[in-house]
XYZ file of C-alpha atoms in Angstrom:
496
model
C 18.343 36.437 47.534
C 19.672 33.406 46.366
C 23.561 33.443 46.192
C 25.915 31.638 43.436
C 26.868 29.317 45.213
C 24.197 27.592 46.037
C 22.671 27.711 42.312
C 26.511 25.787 41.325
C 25.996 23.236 44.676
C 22.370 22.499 43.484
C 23.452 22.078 39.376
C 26.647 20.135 40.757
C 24.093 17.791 42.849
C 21.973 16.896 39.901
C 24.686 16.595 37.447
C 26.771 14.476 39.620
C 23.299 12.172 40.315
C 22.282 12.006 36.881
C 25.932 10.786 36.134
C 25.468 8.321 38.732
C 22.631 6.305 37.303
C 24.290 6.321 33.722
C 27.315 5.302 35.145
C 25.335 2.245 37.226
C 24.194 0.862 33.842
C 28.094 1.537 32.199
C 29.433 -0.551 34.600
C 27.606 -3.612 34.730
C 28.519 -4.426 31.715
C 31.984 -3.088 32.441
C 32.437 -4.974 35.816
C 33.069 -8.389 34.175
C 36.617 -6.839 33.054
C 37.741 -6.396 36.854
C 40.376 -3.914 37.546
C 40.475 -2.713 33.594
C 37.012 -1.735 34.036
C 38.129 1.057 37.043
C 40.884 2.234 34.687
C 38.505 2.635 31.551
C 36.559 5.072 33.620
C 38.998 6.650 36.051
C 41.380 8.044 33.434
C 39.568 10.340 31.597
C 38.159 11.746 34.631
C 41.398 11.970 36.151
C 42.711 13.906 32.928
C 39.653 16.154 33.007
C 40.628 16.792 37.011
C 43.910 17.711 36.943
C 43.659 19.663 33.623
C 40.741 22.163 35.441
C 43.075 21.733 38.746
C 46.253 22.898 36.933
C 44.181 25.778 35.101
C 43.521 27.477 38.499
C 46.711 27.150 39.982
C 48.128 29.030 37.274
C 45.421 31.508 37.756
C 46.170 31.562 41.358
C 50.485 31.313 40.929
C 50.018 29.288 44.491
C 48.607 26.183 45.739
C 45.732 27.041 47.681
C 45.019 26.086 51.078
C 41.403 25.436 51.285
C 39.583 25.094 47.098
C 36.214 25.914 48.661
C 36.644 29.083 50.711
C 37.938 31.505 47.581
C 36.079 34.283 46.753
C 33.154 33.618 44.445
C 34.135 37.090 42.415
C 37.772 36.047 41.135
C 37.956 34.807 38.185
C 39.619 31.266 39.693
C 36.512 30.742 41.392
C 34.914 29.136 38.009
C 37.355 27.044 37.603
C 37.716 25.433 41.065
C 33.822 25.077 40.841
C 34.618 23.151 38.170
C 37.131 21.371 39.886
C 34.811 20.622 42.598
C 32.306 19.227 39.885
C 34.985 16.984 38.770
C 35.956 15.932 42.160
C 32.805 15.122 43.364
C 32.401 13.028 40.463
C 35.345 10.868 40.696
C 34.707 10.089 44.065
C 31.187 8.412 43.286
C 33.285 6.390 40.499
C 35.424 5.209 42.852
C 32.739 5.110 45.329
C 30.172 2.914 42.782
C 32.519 0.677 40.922
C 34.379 -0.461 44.191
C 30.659 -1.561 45.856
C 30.085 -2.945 42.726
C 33.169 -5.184 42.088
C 32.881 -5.921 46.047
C 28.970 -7.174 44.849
C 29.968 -9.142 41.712
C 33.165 -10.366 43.544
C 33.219 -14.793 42.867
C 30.208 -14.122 40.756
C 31.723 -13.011 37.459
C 30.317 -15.788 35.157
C 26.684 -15.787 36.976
C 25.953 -12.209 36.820
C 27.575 -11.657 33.371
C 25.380 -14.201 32.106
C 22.418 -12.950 33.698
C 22.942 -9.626 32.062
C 23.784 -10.977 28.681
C 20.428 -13.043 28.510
C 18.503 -10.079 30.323
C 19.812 -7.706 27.430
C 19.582 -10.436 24.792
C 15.926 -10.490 25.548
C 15.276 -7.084 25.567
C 16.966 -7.168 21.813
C 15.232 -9.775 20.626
C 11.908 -8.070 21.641
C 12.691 -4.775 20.155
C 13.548 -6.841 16.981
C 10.308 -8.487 17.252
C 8.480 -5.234 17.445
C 9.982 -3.587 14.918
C 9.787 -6.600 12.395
C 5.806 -7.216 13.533
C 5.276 -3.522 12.802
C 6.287 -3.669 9.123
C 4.415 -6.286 8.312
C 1.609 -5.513 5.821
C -1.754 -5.836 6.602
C -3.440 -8.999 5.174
C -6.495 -6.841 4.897
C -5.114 -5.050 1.963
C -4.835 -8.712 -0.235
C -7.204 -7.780 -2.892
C -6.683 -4.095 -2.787
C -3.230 -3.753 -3.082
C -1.251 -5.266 -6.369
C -4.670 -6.909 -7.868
C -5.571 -4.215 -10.684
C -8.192 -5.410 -12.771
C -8.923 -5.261 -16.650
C -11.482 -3.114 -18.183
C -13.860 -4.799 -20.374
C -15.451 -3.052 -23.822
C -19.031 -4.875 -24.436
C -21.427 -4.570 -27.632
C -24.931 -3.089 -26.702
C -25.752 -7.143 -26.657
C -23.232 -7.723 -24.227
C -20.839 -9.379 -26.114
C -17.180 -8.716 -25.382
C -15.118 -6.487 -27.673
C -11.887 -6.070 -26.010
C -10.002 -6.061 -22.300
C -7.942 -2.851 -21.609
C -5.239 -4.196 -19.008
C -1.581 -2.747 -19.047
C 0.854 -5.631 -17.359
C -1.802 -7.847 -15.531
C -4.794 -8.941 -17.150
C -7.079 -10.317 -14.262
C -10.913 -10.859 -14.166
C -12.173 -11.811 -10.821
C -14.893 -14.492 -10.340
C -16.512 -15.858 -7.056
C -15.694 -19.396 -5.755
C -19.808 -20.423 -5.597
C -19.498 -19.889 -9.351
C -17.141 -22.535 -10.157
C -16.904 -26.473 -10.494
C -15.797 -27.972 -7.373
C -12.995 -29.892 -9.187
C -11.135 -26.238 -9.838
C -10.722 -26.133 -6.333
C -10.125 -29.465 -5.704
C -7.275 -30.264 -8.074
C -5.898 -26.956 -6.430
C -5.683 -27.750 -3.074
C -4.386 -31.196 -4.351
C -1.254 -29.882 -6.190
C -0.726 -27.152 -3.669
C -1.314 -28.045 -0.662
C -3.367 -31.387 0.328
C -3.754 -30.304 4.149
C -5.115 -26.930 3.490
C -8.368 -27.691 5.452
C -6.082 -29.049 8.337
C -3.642 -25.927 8.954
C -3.564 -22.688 10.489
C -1.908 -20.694 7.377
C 1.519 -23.077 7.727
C 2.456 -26.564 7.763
C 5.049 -27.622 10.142
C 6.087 -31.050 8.564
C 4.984 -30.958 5.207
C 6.216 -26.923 5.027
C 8.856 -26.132 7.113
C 10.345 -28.906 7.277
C 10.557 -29.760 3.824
C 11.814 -26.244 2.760
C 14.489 -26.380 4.987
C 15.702 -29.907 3.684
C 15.410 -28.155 0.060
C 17.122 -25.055 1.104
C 19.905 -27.400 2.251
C 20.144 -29.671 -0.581
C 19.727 -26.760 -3.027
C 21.557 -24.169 -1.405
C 18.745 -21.898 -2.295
C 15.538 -20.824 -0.008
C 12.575 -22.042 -1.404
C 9.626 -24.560 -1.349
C 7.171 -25.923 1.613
C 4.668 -23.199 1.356
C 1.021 -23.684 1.863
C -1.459 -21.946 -0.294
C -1.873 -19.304 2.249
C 1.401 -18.771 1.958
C 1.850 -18.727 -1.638
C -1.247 -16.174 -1.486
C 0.259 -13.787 1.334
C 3.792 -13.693 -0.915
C 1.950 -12.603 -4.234
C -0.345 -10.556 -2.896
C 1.847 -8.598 0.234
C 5.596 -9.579 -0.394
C 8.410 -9.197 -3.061
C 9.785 -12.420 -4.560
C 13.116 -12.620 -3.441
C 13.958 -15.678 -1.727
C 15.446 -14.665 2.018
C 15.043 -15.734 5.991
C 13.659 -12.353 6.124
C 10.568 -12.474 3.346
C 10.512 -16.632 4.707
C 9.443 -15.180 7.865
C 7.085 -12.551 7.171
C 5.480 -15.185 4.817
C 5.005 -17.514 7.627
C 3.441 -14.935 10.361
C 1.216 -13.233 7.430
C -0.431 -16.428 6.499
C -1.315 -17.209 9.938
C -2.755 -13.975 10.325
C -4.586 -14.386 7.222
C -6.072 -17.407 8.682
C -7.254 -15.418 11.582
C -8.814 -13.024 9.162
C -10.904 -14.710 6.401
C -12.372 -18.648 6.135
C -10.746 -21.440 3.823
C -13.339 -20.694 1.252
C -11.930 -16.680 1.438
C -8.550 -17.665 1.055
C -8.947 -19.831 -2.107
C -11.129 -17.351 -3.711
C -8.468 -14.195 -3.255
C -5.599 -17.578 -4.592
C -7.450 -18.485 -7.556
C -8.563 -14.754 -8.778
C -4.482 -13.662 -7.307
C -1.638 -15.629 -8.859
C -0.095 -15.798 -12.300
C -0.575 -18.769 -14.666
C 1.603 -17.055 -17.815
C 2.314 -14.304 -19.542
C -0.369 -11.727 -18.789
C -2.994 -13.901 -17.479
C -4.105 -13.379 -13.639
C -6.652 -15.841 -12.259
C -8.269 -18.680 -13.380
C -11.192 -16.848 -15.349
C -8.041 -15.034 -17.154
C -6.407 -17.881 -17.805
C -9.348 -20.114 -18.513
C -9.213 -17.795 -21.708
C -6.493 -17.454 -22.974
C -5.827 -21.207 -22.979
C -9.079 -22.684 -23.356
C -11.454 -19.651 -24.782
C -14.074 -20.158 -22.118
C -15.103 -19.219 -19.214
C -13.523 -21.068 -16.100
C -17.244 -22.092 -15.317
C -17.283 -24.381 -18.169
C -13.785 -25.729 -17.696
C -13.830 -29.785 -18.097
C -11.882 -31.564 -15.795
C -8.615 -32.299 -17.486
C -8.923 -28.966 -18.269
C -8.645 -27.395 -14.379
C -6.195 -29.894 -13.501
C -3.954 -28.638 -16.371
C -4.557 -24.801 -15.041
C -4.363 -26.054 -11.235
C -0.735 -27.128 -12.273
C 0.581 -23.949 -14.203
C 0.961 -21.548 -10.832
C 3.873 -23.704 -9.684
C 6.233 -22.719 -12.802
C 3.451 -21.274 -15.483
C 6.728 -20.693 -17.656
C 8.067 -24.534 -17.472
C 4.153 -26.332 -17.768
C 2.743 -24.147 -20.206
C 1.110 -25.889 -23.121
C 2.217 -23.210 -25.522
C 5.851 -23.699 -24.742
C 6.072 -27.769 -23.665
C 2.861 -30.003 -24.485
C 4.172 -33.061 -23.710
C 5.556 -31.531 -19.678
C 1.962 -30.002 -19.550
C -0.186 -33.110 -20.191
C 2.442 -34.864 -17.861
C 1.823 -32.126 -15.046
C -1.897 -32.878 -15.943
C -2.148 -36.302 -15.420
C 0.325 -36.016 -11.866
C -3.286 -33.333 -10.420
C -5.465 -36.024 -11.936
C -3.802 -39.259 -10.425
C -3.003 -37.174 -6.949
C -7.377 -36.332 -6.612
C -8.345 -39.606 -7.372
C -5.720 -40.977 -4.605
C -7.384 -38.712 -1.883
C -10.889 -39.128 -3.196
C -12.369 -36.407 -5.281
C -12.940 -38.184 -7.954
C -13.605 -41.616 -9.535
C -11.854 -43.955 -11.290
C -13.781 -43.813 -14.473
C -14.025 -39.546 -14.151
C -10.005 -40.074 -14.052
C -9.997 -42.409 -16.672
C -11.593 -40.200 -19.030
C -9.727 -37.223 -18.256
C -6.149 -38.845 -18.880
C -7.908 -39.920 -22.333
C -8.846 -36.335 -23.371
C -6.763 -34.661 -25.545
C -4.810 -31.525 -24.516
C -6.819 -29.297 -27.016
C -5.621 -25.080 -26.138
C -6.253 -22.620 -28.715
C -3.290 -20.753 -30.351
C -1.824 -17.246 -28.520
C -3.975 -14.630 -29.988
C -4.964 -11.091 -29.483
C -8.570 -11.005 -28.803
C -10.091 -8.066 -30.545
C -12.966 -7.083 -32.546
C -13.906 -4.050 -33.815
C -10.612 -2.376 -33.656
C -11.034 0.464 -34.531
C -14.042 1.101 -32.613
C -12.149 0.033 -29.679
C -8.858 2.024 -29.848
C -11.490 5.004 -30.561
C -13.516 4.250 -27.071
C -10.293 3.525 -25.379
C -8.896 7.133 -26.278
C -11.557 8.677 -25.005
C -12.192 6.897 -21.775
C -8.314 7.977 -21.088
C -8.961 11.810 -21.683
C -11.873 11.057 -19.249
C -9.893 9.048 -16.692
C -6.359 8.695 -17.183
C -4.696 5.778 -18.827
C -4.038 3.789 -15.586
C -7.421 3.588 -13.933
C -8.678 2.669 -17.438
C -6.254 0.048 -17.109
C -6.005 -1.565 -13.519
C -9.762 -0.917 -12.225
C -11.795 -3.188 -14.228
C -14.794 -1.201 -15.524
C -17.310 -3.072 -17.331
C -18.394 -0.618 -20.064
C -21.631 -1.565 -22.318
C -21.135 0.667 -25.970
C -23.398 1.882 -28.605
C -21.954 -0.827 -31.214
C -23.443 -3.567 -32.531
C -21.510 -6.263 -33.422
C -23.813 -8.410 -35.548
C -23.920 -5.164 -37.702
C -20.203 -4.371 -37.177
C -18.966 -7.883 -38.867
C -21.749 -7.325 -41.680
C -19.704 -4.123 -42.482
C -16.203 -5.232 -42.383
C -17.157 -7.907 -44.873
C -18.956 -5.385 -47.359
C -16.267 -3.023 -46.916
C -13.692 -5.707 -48.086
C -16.059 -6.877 -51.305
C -16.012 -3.389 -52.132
C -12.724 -2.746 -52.270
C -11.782 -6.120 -54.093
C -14.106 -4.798 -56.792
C -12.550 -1.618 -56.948
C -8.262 -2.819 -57.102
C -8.115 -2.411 -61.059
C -8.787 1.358 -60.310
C -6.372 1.455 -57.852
C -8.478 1.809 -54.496
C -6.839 0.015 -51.614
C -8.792 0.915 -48.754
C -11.343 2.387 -47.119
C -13.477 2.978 -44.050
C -17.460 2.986 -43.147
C -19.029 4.266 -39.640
C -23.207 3.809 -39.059
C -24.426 6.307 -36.934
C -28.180 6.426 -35.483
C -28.912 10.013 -36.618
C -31.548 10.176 -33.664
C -28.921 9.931 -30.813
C -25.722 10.605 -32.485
C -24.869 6.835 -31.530
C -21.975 4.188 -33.758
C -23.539 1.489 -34.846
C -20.352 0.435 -36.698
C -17.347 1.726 -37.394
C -14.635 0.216 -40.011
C -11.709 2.265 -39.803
C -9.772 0.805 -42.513
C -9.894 -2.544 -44.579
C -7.455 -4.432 -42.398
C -6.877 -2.973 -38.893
C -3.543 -4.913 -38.818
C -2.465 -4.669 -41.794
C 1.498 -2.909 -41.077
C 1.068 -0.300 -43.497
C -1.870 1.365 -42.947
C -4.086 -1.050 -41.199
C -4.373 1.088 -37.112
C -4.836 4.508 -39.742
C -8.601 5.390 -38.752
C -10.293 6.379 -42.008
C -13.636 7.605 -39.950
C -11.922 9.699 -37.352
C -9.388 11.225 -39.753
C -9.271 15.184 -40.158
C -9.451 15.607 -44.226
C -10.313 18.302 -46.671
C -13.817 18.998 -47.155
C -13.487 20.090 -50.864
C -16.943 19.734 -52.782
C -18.886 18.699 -49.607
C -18.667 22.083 -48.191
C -20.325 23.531 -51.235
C -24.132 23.517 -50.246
C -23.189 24.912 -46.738
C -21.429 28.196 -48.454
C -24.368 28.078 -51.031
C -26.891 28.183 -48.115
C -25.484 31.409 -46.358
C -25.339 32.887 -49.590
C -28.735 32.599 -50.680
C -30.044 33.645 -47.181
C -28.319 36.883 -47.203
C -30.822 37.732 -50.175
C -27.501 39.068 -52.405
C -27.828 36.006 -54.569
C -30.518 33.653 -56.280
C -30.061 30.631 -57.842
C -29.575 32.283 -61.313
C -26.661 34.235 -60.088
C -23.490 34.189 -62.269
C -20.358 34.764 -60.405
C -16.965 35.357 -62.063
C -14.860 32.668 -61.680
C -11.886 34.025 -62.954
C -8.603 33.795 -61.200
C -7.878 36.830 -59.152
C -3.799 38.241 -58.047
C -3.665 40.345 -55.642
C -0.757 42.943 -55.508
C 0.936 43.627 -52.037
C 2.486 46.250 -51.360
C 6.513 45.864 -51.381
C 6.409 42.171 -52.450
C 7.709 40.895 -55.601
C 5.682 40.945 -58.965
């Protein structure tokens, strides 16, 4: 049978050896203080000591002899086991830290310094790690913060309306547009885009830190990568901390896709005003085309907005727009995309952008589809993952109604009729053809009011169907007469 005392001699053992190696890596750091070190570490154990000492020799009433030869069945035997615990342990204190001091005697400075670099190192790795780790993946740019609009088309495939709610964004593919949209990019942006590996030592770094000095304020010196990582991936504020995880994103972006990848996930990513995402987007709303057909001047007015869109935008400052302009225009000439004459003629054209409007037709057809494809769907995937939907409507017919509806009604204001609505169905399929809700859809009043859709009072039109069941019940005939008399009926306890 194993006795007690050799279970409390084997627990002492460990936890006076496990002490030791925590205390080894407590003092090294400790040792540099010399004797103060000792003293740190001595005195509480010393406290401890005589407290559990004092505690049995008021168990006891006399100073023992010999600690360890007391019988294991008193009740002072727990306490000088405890004792013994204690003792054991300040002798391998005094034991370690004298070796130690005798190690690190002369060499104060050199060992100190070797431990503060060794756990310097070891901190700056962990940091590393744990700042590496949290990064986002650049294989989510494109998936993650790049809804889409969904687009209403006419059975012809003309465009109706684009459901978006705070991002309007249509994304095209790079082989579909001019070169000079990508070219009067990469000039404003970043000229050595085809020469870097996501960042840009001298013309990036370099220059942001000279801005961040002059400016007090961290900013400037990205590359397009890096402008594409931060819009895509990061929040905006401007910190060391988002400056860095800007930096090592874009060169693992680089790793990831090809130069043509990365400017087709830029120019379908960034803002250029307002709503507008993208250059198809933004092609739009400024120009009313298609980037596709953009001219020239045209891109290198767009290729300038991403920069500030709110400070270059020809809606808000012509004059600073045609000047950003021309600065795209003059900058791809200098490095060779384009000729003198093609830059001649596009500082001559004038800035021509078509007024802020909302692009709608058939309203009320719309705002009808869109209701339903939100009971179907839920309002935000009908507005962030671009579905291309084809309806029944036909919008050659469509206009052809919305201007009869409006003769009509002119000829009808001296009898006081001010509106109206019309909807075409193709009895066949059950399919609109048309559908006028009301003569102005944004007209304040009334105009969004949905004539068509509208719950009202059958009155006279229900007549035939009640006129039907009655005849086929064989109780009446055409020749019928029916009393049409009013008729009171008396309840019971109510007034008369």
């Amino acid at each position: 049978m194993i006795s007690g005392d050799f279970i409390v001699e084997k627990i002492t053992y460990i936890f006076v050896n496990i002490f030791s190696i925590t205390l080894y890596i407590v003092v090294i750091f400790l040792v540099s203080l010399g004797e103060l070190s000792v003293k740190i570490i001595i005195l509480p154990t010393e406290l401890l000591l005589n407290f559990f000492f004092k505690l049995y020799l008021n168990v006891k009433k006399t100073k023992p002899q010999n600690v360890f030869l007391v019988t294991k069945h008193s009740v002072k035997w727990v306490f000088l086991k405890l004792y013994d615990v204690f003792y054991v342990i300040k002798k391998r204190i005094i034991s370690t830290i004298t070796g130690l001091v005798e190690y690190f005697r002369g060499n104060y400075l050199q060992h100190f310094v070797y431990g503060f670099m060794t756990c310097l190192a070891v901190f700056v790795l962990y940091q590393s790690y744990s700042f590496i780790n949290n990064l986002p993946n650049p294989y989510l740019i494109g998936k993650v913060n790049f809804s889409q609009s969904t687009h209403l088309y006419d059975r012809n495939g003309k465009l109706l309306y684009e459901i978006y709610r705070d991002v309007n964004r249509t994304s095209v593919h790079i082989e579909d547009l001019p070169d000079y949209i990508i070219q009067a990019t990469i000039t404003i942006e970043d000229k050595n885009f085809y020469n870097h590996m996501g960042i840009s030592f001298f013309g990036g770094i370099l220059r942001a830190a000279k801005d961040t000095y002059r400016t007090k304020d961290l900013q400037g010196g990205s590359t397009l990568t890096q402008q594409l990582v931060k819009s895509a991936l990061l929040t905006p504020e401007r910190t060391i901390s988002r400056k860095l995880k800007e930096m090592l994103l874009a060169v693992w972006t680089e790793q990831i896709y090809t130069k043509d990848e990365i400017l087709e996930m830029y120019l379908n990513q960034v803002p250029y005003g307002g709503s507008s995402y993208g250059i198809e987007e933004a092609s739009k709303v400024y120009f009313g085309k298609q980037a596709k057909k953009l001219t020239l001047s045209e891109a290198a007015l767009l290729a300038g907005l991403p920069k500030a869109p709110s400070i270059y935008s020809p809606f808000i400052d012509p004059d600073l727009a045609v000047k950003r302009r021309n600065q795209v225009i003059n900058e791809m000439f200098k490095l060779g995309y384009i000729t003198s004459s093609a830059r001649d003629g596009a500082l001559a054209e004038d800035l021509i952008v078509q007024p802020p409007t909302t692009n709608i037709r058939a309203p009320h057809f719309v705002m009808y589809m869109r209701t339903l494809l939100e009971k179907e769907y839920g309002s935000k995937k009908v507005e962030e993952s671009g579905f291309e939907i084809t309806t029944t409507l036909d919008l050659e017919i469509q206009e052809k109604v919305e201007l009869i509806l409006k003769e009509e009604l002119e000829e009808l204001t001296d009898r006081n009729v001010s509106n109206g609505g019309v909807i075409i169905l193709d009895p066949k399929t059950g399919e609109i053809i048309a559908m006028v809700g009301s003569e102005d859809y944004f007209k304040d009043s009334y105009g969004a009011y949905n004539v068509t859709t509208a719950l009202r009072q059958p009155g006279s039109a229900l007549k035939p169907v009640l006129y039907a069941m009655a005849l086929e019940t064989g109780g009446f005939t055409a020749a019928s007469r029916i009393d049409d008399s009013p008729i009171i009926f008396q309840v019971p306890g109510s007034e008369s």
